[in-house]
mmCIF file of C-alpha atoms and ligand atoms in Angstrom:
data_model
loop_
_atom_site.group_PDB
_atom_site.id
_atom_site.type_symbol
_atom_site.label_atom_id
_atom_site.label_comp_id
_atom_site.label_asym_id
_atom_site.label_seq_id
_atom_site.Cartn_x
_atom_site.Cartn_y
_atom_site.Cartn_z
ATOM 1 C CA UNK A 1 -21.778 -41.209 -10.200
ATOM 2 C CA UNK A 2 -21.794 -37.391 -10.265
ATOM 3 C CA UNK A 3 -18.080 -37.366 -11.077
ATOM 4 C CA UNK A 4 -18.831 -38.596 -14.593
ATOM 5 C CA UNK A 5 -21.363 -35.895 -15.450
ATOM 6 C CA UNK A 6 -20.560 -32.508 -16.946
ATOM 7 C CA UNK A 7 -21.337 -29.348 -14.999
ATOM 8 C CA UNK A 8 -23.783 -28.284 -17.723
ATOM 9 C CA UNK A 9 -25.729 -31.513 -17.284
ATOM 10 C CA UNK A 10 -25.670 -31.057 -13.543
ATOM 11 C CA UNK A 11 -26.957 -27.482 -13.876
ATOM 12 C CA UNK A 12 -30.180 -29.028 -15.193
ATOM 13 C CA UNK A 13 -30.415 -31.265 -12.127
ATOM 14 C CA UNK A 14 -29.621 -28.665 -9.479
ATOM 15 C CA UNK A 15 -32.530 -27.826 -7.189
ATOM 16 C CA UNK A 16 -30.924 -24.882 -5.442
ATOM 17 C CA UNK A 17 -30.839 -21.769 -7.657
ATOM 18 C CA UNK A 18 -27.313 -20.721 -6.617
ATOM 19 C CA UNK A 19 -25.968 -24.225 -7.260
ATOM 20 C CA UNK A 20 -27.535 -24.060 -10.724
ATOM 21 C CA UNK A 21 -25.903 -20.681 -11.372
ATOM 22 C CA UNK A 22 -22.553 -21.955 -10.064
ATOM 23 C CA UNK A 23 -22.643 -24.962 -12.404
ATOM 24 C CA UNK A 24 -23.372 -22.609 -15.315
ATOM 25 C CA UNK A 25 -20.569 -20.234 -14.331
ATOM 26 C CA UNK A 26 -18.133 -23.130 -13.930
ATOM 27 C CA UNK A 27 -19.006 -24.407 -17.396
ATOM 28 C CA UNK A 28 -18.902 -21.049 -19.155
ATOM 29 C CA UNK A 29 -15.784 -19.642 -17.448
ATOM 30 C CA UNK A 30 -14.121 -23.070 -17.336
ATOM 31 C CA UNK A 31 -13.178 -22.692 -13.711
ATOM 32 C CA UNK A 32 -13.840 -24.646 -10.532
ATOM 33 C CA UNK A 33 -11.646 -22.388 -8.447
ATOM 34 C CA UNK A 34 -13.061 -20.689 -5.364
ATOM 35 C CA UNK A 35 -10.731 -18.068 -3.948
ATOM 36 C CA UNK A 36 -10.553 -17.857 -0.155
ATOM 37 C CA UNK A 37 -9.921 -14.112 0.064
ATOM 38 C CA UNK A 38 -8.654 -14.265 3.635
ATOM 39 C CA UNK A 39 -7.178 -10.771 3.727
ATOM 40 C CA UNK A 40 -7.693 -8.280 6.538
ATOM 41 C CA UNK A 41 -7.649 -5.102 4.437
ATOM 42 C CA UNK A 42 -10.791 -4.112 2.528
ATOM 43 C CA UNK A 43 -8.953 -2.461 -0.362
ATOM 44 C CA UNK A 44 -6.702 -5.485 -0.755
ATOM 45 C CA UNK A 45 -9.754 -7.726 -1.020
ATOM 46 C CA UNK A 46 -11.240 -5.506 -3.734
ATOM 47 C CA UNK A 47 -7.955 -5.350 -5.647
ATOM 48 C CA UNK A 48 -7.506 -9.104 -5.509
ATOM 49 C CA UNK A 49 -11.142 -9.740 -6.520
ATOM 50 C CA UNK A 50 -10.706 -7.436 -9.509
ATOM 51 C CA UNK A 51 -7.491 -9.126 -10.637
ATOM 52 C CA UNK A 52 -8.448 -12.787 -10.204
ATOM 53 C CA UNK A 53 -12.150 -12.322 -10.999
ATOM 54 C CA UNK A 54 -11.833 -13.806 -14.507
ATOM 55 C CA UNK A 55 -10.401 -17.079 -13.133
ATOM 56 C CA UNK A 56 -12.766 -17.911 -10.277
ATOM 57 C CA UNK A 57 -16.347 -19.140 -9.942
ATOM 58 C CA UNK A 58 -16.754 -17.932 -6.350
ATOM 59 C CA UNK A 59 -15.046 -15.663 -3.850
ATOM 60 C CA UNK A 60 -15.194 -16.889 -0.283
ATOM 61 C CA UNK A 61 -14.849 -14.399 2.550
ATOM 62 C CA UNK A 62 -14.414 -14.408 6.294
ATOM 63 C CA UNK A 63 -15.901 -10.954 6.524
ATOM 64 C CA UNK A 64 -15.245 -10.657 10.275
ATOM 65 C CA UNK A 65 -11.451 -10.639 9.772
ATOM 66 C CA UNK A 66 -11.482 -7.365 7.830
ATOM 67 C CA UNK A 67 -9.857 -4.724 10.067
ATOM 68 C CA UNK A 68 -11.397 -1.759 8.302
ATOM 69 C CA UNK A 69 -14.760 -3.333 7.443
ATOM 70 C CA UNK A 70 -17.556 -0.954 6.625
ATOM 71 C CA UNK A 71 -20.715 -1.681 4.690
ATOM 72 C CA UNK A 72 -19.174 0.458 1.902
ATOM 73 C CA UNK A 73 -17.027 -2.548 1.032
ATOM 74 C CA UNK A 74 -20.072 -4.440 -0.127
ATOM 75 C CA UNK A 75 -21.304 -2.457 -3.143
ATOM 76 C CA UNK A 76 -17.926 -2.436 -4.936
ATOM 77 C CA UNK A 77 -17.461 -6.116 -4.129
ATOM 78 C CA UNK A 78 -20.894 -6.915 -5.586
ATOM 79 C CA UNK A 79 -20.104 -4.829 -8.663
ATOM 80 C CA UNK A 80 -16.853 -6.737 -9.259
ATOM 81 C CA UNK A 81 -18.642 -10.064 -8.726
ATOM 82 C CA UNK A 82 -21.350 -9.115 -11.236
ATOM 83 C CA UNK A 83 -18.923 -7.861 -13.832
ATOM 84 C CA UNK A 84 -16.623 -10.901 -13.621
ATOM 85 C CA UNK A 85 -19.521 -13.306 -13.082
ATOM 86 C CA UNK A 86 -18.578 -15.004 -9.819
ATOM 87 C CA UNK A 87 -20.562 -15.687 -6.661
ATOM 88 C CA UNK A 88 -20.054 -14.114 -3.216
ATOM 89 C CA UNK A 89 -19.772 -16.699 -0.506
ATOM 90 C CA UNK A 90 -19.460 -15.904 3.219
ATOM 91 C CA UNK A 91 -17.843 -18.741 5.162
ATOM 92 C CA UNK A 92 -19.686 -17.948 8.408
ATOM 93 C CA UNK A 93 -20.061 -21.580 9.537
ATOM 94 C CA UNK A 94 -23.292 -20.893 11.415
ATOM 95 C CA UNK A 95 -23.717 -23.070 14.499
ATOM 96 C CA UNK A 96 -26.329 -21.971 17.038
ATOM 97 C CA UNK A 97 -30.051 -22.039 17.720
ATOM 98 C CA UNK A 98 -32.153 -20.902 14.786
ATOM 99 C CA UNK A 99 -33.105 -17.539 16.281
ATOM 100 C CA UNK A 100 -29.470 -16.566 16.843
ATOM 101 C CA UNK A 101 -28.454 -17.789 13.395
ATOM 102 C CA UNK A 102 -31.187 -15.698 11.810
ATOM 103 C CA UNK A 103 -29.856 -12.606 13.594
ATOM 104 C CA UNK A 104 -26.237 -13.406 12.714
ATOM 105 C CA UNK A 105 -27.252 -13.991 9.102
ATOM 106 C CA UNK A 106 -29.153 -10.770 8.531
ATOM 107 C CA UNK A 107 -28.233 -8.236 11.243
ATOM 108 C CA UNK A 108 -25.185 -6.631 12.820
ATOM 109 C CA UNK A 109 -22.314 -4.975 11.021
ATOM 110 C CA UNK A 110 -22.165 -7.468 8.184
ATOM 111 C CA UNK A 111 -25.784 -8.059 7.073
ATOM 112 C CA UNK A 112 -24.574 -11.217 5.369
ATOM 113 C CA UNK A 113 -27.963 -12.114 3.879
ATOM 114 C CA UNK A 114 -27.986 -8.857 1.906
ATOM 115 C CA UNK A 115 -24.934 -9.693 -0.193
ATOM 116 C CA UNK A 116 -23.716 -13.291 0.158
ATOM 117 C CA UNK A 117 -25.562 -15.676 -2.161
ATOM 118 C CA UNK A 118 -23.826 -18.571 -0.425
ATOM 119 C CA UNK A 119 -23.021 -19.246 3.228
ATOM 120 C CA UNK A 120 -21.619 -22.201 5.146
ATOM 121 C CA UNK A 121 -23.250 -23.835 8.165
ATOM 122 C CA UNK A 122 -22.375 -26.532 10.642
ATOM 123 C CA UNK A 123 -24.915 -29.325 10.994
ATOM 124 C CA UNK A 124 -24.279 -29.814 14.730
ATOM 125 C CA UNK A 125 -27.311 -27.728 15.814
ATOM 126 C CA UNK A 126 -29.632 -29.585 13.444
ATOM 127 C CA UNK A 127 -32.545 -28.323 11.363
ATOM 128 C CA UNK A 128 -33.053 -25.009 13.171
ATOM 129 C CA UNK A 129 -30.014 -23.511 11.482
ATOM 130 C CA UNK A 130 -31.382 -24.317 8.038
ATOM 131 C CA UNK A 131 -34.940 -23.233 8.860
ATOM 132 C CA UNK A 132 -33.508 -19.931 10.102
ATOM 133 C CA UNK A 133 -31.534 -19.252 6.941
ATOM 134 C CA UNK A 134 -34.427 -20.364 4.752
ATOM 135 C CA UNK A 135 -36.891 -18.135 6.594
ATOM 136 C CA UNK A 136 -34.696 -15.046 6.900
ATOM 137 C CA UNK A 137 -35.812 -11.970 4.991
ATOM 138 C CA UNK A 138 -33.752 -10.865 2.013
ATOM 139 C CA UNK A 139 -32.745 -12.414 -1.237
ATOM 140 C CA UNK A 140 -34.698 -15.338 -2.656
ATOM 141 C CA UNK A 141 -31.565 -16.631 -4.306
ATOM 142 C CA UNK A 142 -29.533 -18.167 -1.539
ATOM 143 C CA UNK A 143 -27.727 -21.403 -0.928
ATOM 144 C CA UNK A 144 -26.046 -23.187 1.935
ATOM 145 C CA UNK A 145 -22.991 -25.413 1.995
ATOM 146 C CA UNK A 146 -23.151 -27.780 4.964
ATOM 147 C CA UNK A 147 -19.875 -28.811 6.528
ATOM 148 C CA UNK A 148 -19.607 -32.608 6.646
ATOM 149 C CA UNK A 149 -15.838 -33.023 7.026
ATOM 150 C CA UNK A 150 -12.961 -30.703 7.915
ATOM 151 C CA UNK A 151 -9.456 -30.394 6.565
ATOM 152 C CA UNK A 152 -8.050 -29.773 10.041
ATOM 153 C CA UNK A 153 -5.759 -32.267 11.782
ATOM 154 C CA UNK A 154 -7.530 -33.899 14.724
ATOM 155 C CA UNK A 155 -11.002 -32.693 13.737
ATOM 156 C CA UNK A 156 -13.631 -34.178 16.082
ATOM 157 C CA UNK A 157 -16.043 -34.931 13.234
ATOM 158 C CA UNK A 158 -16.857 -38.661 13.139
ATOM 159 C CA UNK A 159 -18.113 -40.860 10.301
ATOM 160 C CA UNK A 160 -21.529 -40.920 11.983
ATOM 161 C CA UNK A 161 -21.629 -37.119 12.079
ATOM 162 C CA UNK A 162 -20.678 -36.960 8.404
ATOM 163 C CA UNK A 163 -23.463 -39.433 7.547
ATOM 164 C CA UNK A 164 -26.062 -37.536 9.571
ATOM 165 C CA UNK A 165 -24.990 -34.317 7.883
ATOM 166 C CA UNK A 166 -25.637 -35.877 4.478
ATOM 167 C CA UNK A 167 -29.091 -37.004 5.677
ATOM 168 C CA UNK A 168 -29.870 -33.467 6.771
ATOM 169 C CA UNK A 169 -28.762 -32.216 3.374
ATOM 170 C CA UNK A 170 -31.332 -34.469 1.726
ATOM 171 C CA UNK A 171 -34.111 -32.855 3.780
ATOM 172 C CA UNK A 172 -33.436 -29.387 2.312
ATOM 173 C CA UNK A 173 -32.899 -29.924 -1.421
ATOM 174 C CA UNK A 174 -34.059 -26.406 -2.346
ATOM 175 C CA UNK A 175 -31.766 -24.661 0.133
ATOM 176 C CA UNK A 176 -28.612 -26.767 0.119
ATOM 177 C CA UNK A 177 -26.202 -26.017 -2.707
ATOM 178 C CA UNK A 178 -23.626 -28.537 -1.622
ATOM 179 C CA UNK A 179 -21.365 -30.017 0.990
ATOM 180 C CA UNK A 180 -17.946 -29.000 2.317
ATOM 181 C CA UNK A 181 -15.927 -32.187 2.625
ATOM 182 C CA UNK A 182 -12.658 -33.974 1.926
ATOM 183 C CA UNK A 183 -13.852 -37.247 0.390
ATOM 184 C CA UNK A 184 -16.130 -38.375 -2.448
ATOM 185 C CA UNK A 185 -19.420 -38.510 -0.555
ATOM 186 C CA UNK A 186 -22.970 -38.342 -2.078
ATOM 187 C CA UNK A 187 -21.805 -39.722 -5.454
ATOM 188 C CA UNK A 188 -25.425 -40.590 -6.233
ATOM 189 C CA UNK A 189 -26.579 -36.970 -5.990
ATOM 190 C CA UNK A 190 -25.306 -34.895 -8.937
ATOM 191 C CA UNK A 191 -27.490 -31.936 -7.921
ATOM 192 C CA UNK A 192 -25.158 -31.125 -5.028
ATOM 193 C CA UNK A 193 -21.715 -29.563 -5.286
ATOM 194 C CA UNK A 194 -18.694 -30.919 -3.434
ATOM 195 C CA UNK A 195 -16.600 -28.017 -2.159
ATOM 196 C CA UNK A 196 -13.170 -28.989 -0.913
ATOM 197 C CA UNK A 197 -10.747 -26.693 0.949
ATOM 198 C CA UNK A 198 -7.198 -27.589 1.884
ATOM 199 C CA UNK A 199 -5.776 -27.335 -1.641
ATOM 200 C CA UNK A 200 -2.240 -26.284 -2.432
ATOM 201 C CA UNK A 201 0.445 -27.071 -4.971
ATOM 202 C CA UNK A 202 3.547 -28.563 -3.329
ATOM 203 C CA UNK A 203 2.694 -28.141 0.333
ATOM 204 C CA UNK A 204 1.058 -30.654 2.653
ATOM 205 C CA UNK A 205 0.352 -28.664 5.807
ATOM 206 C CA UNK A 206 0.712 -25.358 7.610
ATOM 207 C CA UNK A 207 1.782 -24.723 11.215
ATOM 208 C CA UNK A 208 -1.758 -24.679 12.632
ATOM 209 C CA UNK A 209 -3.189 -28.014 11.551
ATOM 210 C CA UNK A 210 -4.308 -27.276 8.007
ATOM 211 C CA UNK A 211 -3.844 -30.320 5.725
ATOM 212 C CA UNK A 212 -3.385 -29.834 1.987
ATOM 213 C CA UNK A 213 -3.912 -31.959 -1.110
ATOM 214 C CA UNK A 214 -2.868 -31.104 -4.641
ATOM 215 C CA UNK A 215 -5.384 -29.651 -7.128
ATOM 216 C CA UNK A 216 -5.214 -32.822 -9.280
ATOM 217 C CA UNK A 217 -5.803 -35.215 -6.389
ATOM 218 C CA UNK A 218 -8.734 -33.324 -4.859
ATOM 219 C CA UNK A 219 -10.557 -33.537 -8.178
ATOM 220 C CA UNK A 220 -9.616 -37.019 -9.386
ATOM 221 C CA UNK A 221 -9.236 -38.886 -6.068
ATOM 222 C CA UNK A 222 -11.248 -36.891 -3.534
ATOM 223 C CA UNK A 223 -14.247 -36.022 -5.711
ATOM 224 C CA UNK A 224 -14.074 -32.231 -5.439
ATOM 225 C CA UNK A 225 -16.223 -30.210 -7.826
ATOM 226 C CA UNK A 226 -15.030 -26.848 -6.525
ATOM 227 C CA UNK A 227 -11.648 -26.393 -4.865
ATOM 228 C CA UNK A 228 -11.051 -23.648 -2.310
ATOM 229 C CA UNK A 229 -7.612 -22.035 -2.486
ATOM 230 C CA UNK A 230 -6.530 -19.308 -0.088
ATOM 231 C CA UNK A 231 -2.877 -18.801 0.702
ATOM 232 C CA UNK A 232 -1.782 -20.700 -2.404
ATOM 233 C CA UNK A 233 -2.989 -17.566 -4.214
ATOM 234 C CA UNK A 234 -3.006 -14.750 -1.655
ATOM 235 C CA UNK A 235 0.586 -15.394 -0.585
ATOM 236 C CA UNK A 236 1.961 -16.082 -4.063
ATOM 237 C CA UNK A 237 4.421 -13.528 -5.452
ATOM 238 C CA UNK A 238 2.112 -13.249 -8.462
ATOM 239 C CA UNK A 239 -1.454 -14.012 -7.326
ATOM 240 C CA UNK A 240 -2.894 -13.666 -10.830
ATOM 241 C CA UNK A 241 -0.430 -16.181 -12.283
ATOM 242 C CA UNK A 242 -1.138 -18.491 -9.336
ATOM 243 C CA UNK A 243 -4.905 -18.221 -9.831
ATOM 244 C CA UNK A 244 -4.507 -19.056 -13.537
ATOM 245 C CA UNK A 245 -2.322 -22.031 -12.667
ATOM 246 C CA UNK A 246 -4.849 -23.406 -10.151
ATOM 247 C CA UNK A 247 -7.682 -22.817 -12.593
ATOM 248 C CA UNK A 248 -5.901 -24.752 -15.347
ATOM 249 C CA UNK A 249 -4.795 -27.654 -13.142
ATOM 250 C CA UNK A 250 -8.273 -28.004 -11.658
ATOM 251 C CA UNK A 251 -10.059 -27.701 -14.999
ATOM 252 C CA UNK A 252 -7.791 -30.238 -16.708
ATOM 253 C CA UNK A 253 -8.402 -32.651 -13.829
ATOM 254 C CA UNK A 254 -12.170 -32.164 -14.233
ATOM 255 C CA UNK A 255 -11.953 -32.802 -17.981
ATOM 256 C CA UNK A 256 -9.988 -35.989 -17.458
ATOM 257 C CA UNK A 257 -12.499 -37.055 -14.814
ATOM 258 C CA UNK A 258 -15.587 -36.699 -17.036
ATOM 259 C CA UNK A 259 -13.743 -37.981 -20.111
ATOM 260 C CA UNK A 260 -10.973 -40.351 -19.079
HETATM 261 P P1 BMP B 301 -5.952 -21.849 2.807
HETATM 262 O O1 BMP B 301 -6.015 -22.379 1.370
HETATM 263 O O2 BMP B 301 -5.217 -20.561 2.929
HETATM 264 O O3 BMP B 301 -5.482 -22.906 3.785
HETATM 265 O O4 BMP B 301 -7.454 -21.449 3.217
HETATM 266 C C1 BMP B 301 -8.480 -22.413 3.319
HETATM 267 C C2 BMP B 301 -9.830 -21.748 3.525
HETATM 268 O O5 BMP B 301 -10.851 -22.748 3.596
HETATM 269 C C3 BMP B 301 -9.960 -20.936 4.811
HETATM 270 O O6 BMP B 301 -10.782 -19.813 4.529
HETATM 271 C C4 BMP B 301 -10.680 -21.863 5.781
HETATM 272 O O7 BMP B 301 -11.488 -21.172 6.702
HETATM 273 C C5 BMP B 301 -11.533 -22.716 4.849
HETATM 274 N N1 BMP B 301 -11.776 -24.114 5.315
HETATM 275 C C6 BMP B 301 -10.739 -25.015 5.500
HETATM 276 O O8 BMP B 301 -9.573 -24.685 5.297
HETATM 277 N N2 BMP B 301 -11.027 -26.301 5.909
HETATM 278 C C7 BMP B 301 -12.287 -26.740 6.159
HETATM 279 O O9 BMP B 301 -12.474 -27.901 6.492
HETATM 280 C C8 BMP B 301 -13.337 -25.829 5.967
HETATM 281 C C9 BMP B 301 -13.075 -24.527 5.549
HETATM 282 O O10 BMP B 301 -14.063 -23.671 5.350
#
């Protein structure tokens, strides 16, 4: 059961290089918090990254929502990520034929492959998506999180789809860093990371179908290794204090999980 193992032990088992680095960062910074930096202003993203950098293991972007995006955003973002030792993660949710995915991954305005060590993908198009990301030029150190379950009310994902997604994951051990899901799946595979969004203190939903669980319950009941928090931090009056609070709650839950 991966939930009983420490992140340092799991770093030794990881087959994807970014997953290995994430486990090491989580252990050394004592944080399993991934910030969803869903802001539409480039400077605001940089300011937030700088301030909460010490408390996060990864910063997840939706780069196509940035109103004033230019490629000049990327170098400062990378510099902040290096200095505070967290990973850049573009939540692109690729879902198309391999050729299109390869173009979306490395071309266009965003050139995602040149800066994001991690990306998300849907499994619905099958292996082509993963072959495309694997074969794209650019960094050797890359990892994919496959989406197996969604936090959205009325999601059309079925149990069979979730199971097939996990099977696909097993076919790409070197490329897949982990799985985006809401329940403790793949307990027998400690090499993979469970990433769980839909996390908020004292709120259970928003007005557009998002469903939330508390930081404690996603770790102890739902099996999350990393928790994604967006508005719980970005919309807090004091985002730094909020980030610290999420970090502590999540880390304490992890400690009690490995050492009950
Ligand atoms: P928030 O904490 O503000 O609800 O943000 C959640 C983040 O996680 C968003 O960036 C969203 O795109 C992402 N996400 C999610 O909420 N549910 C999923 O099932 C998968 C996601 O990537």
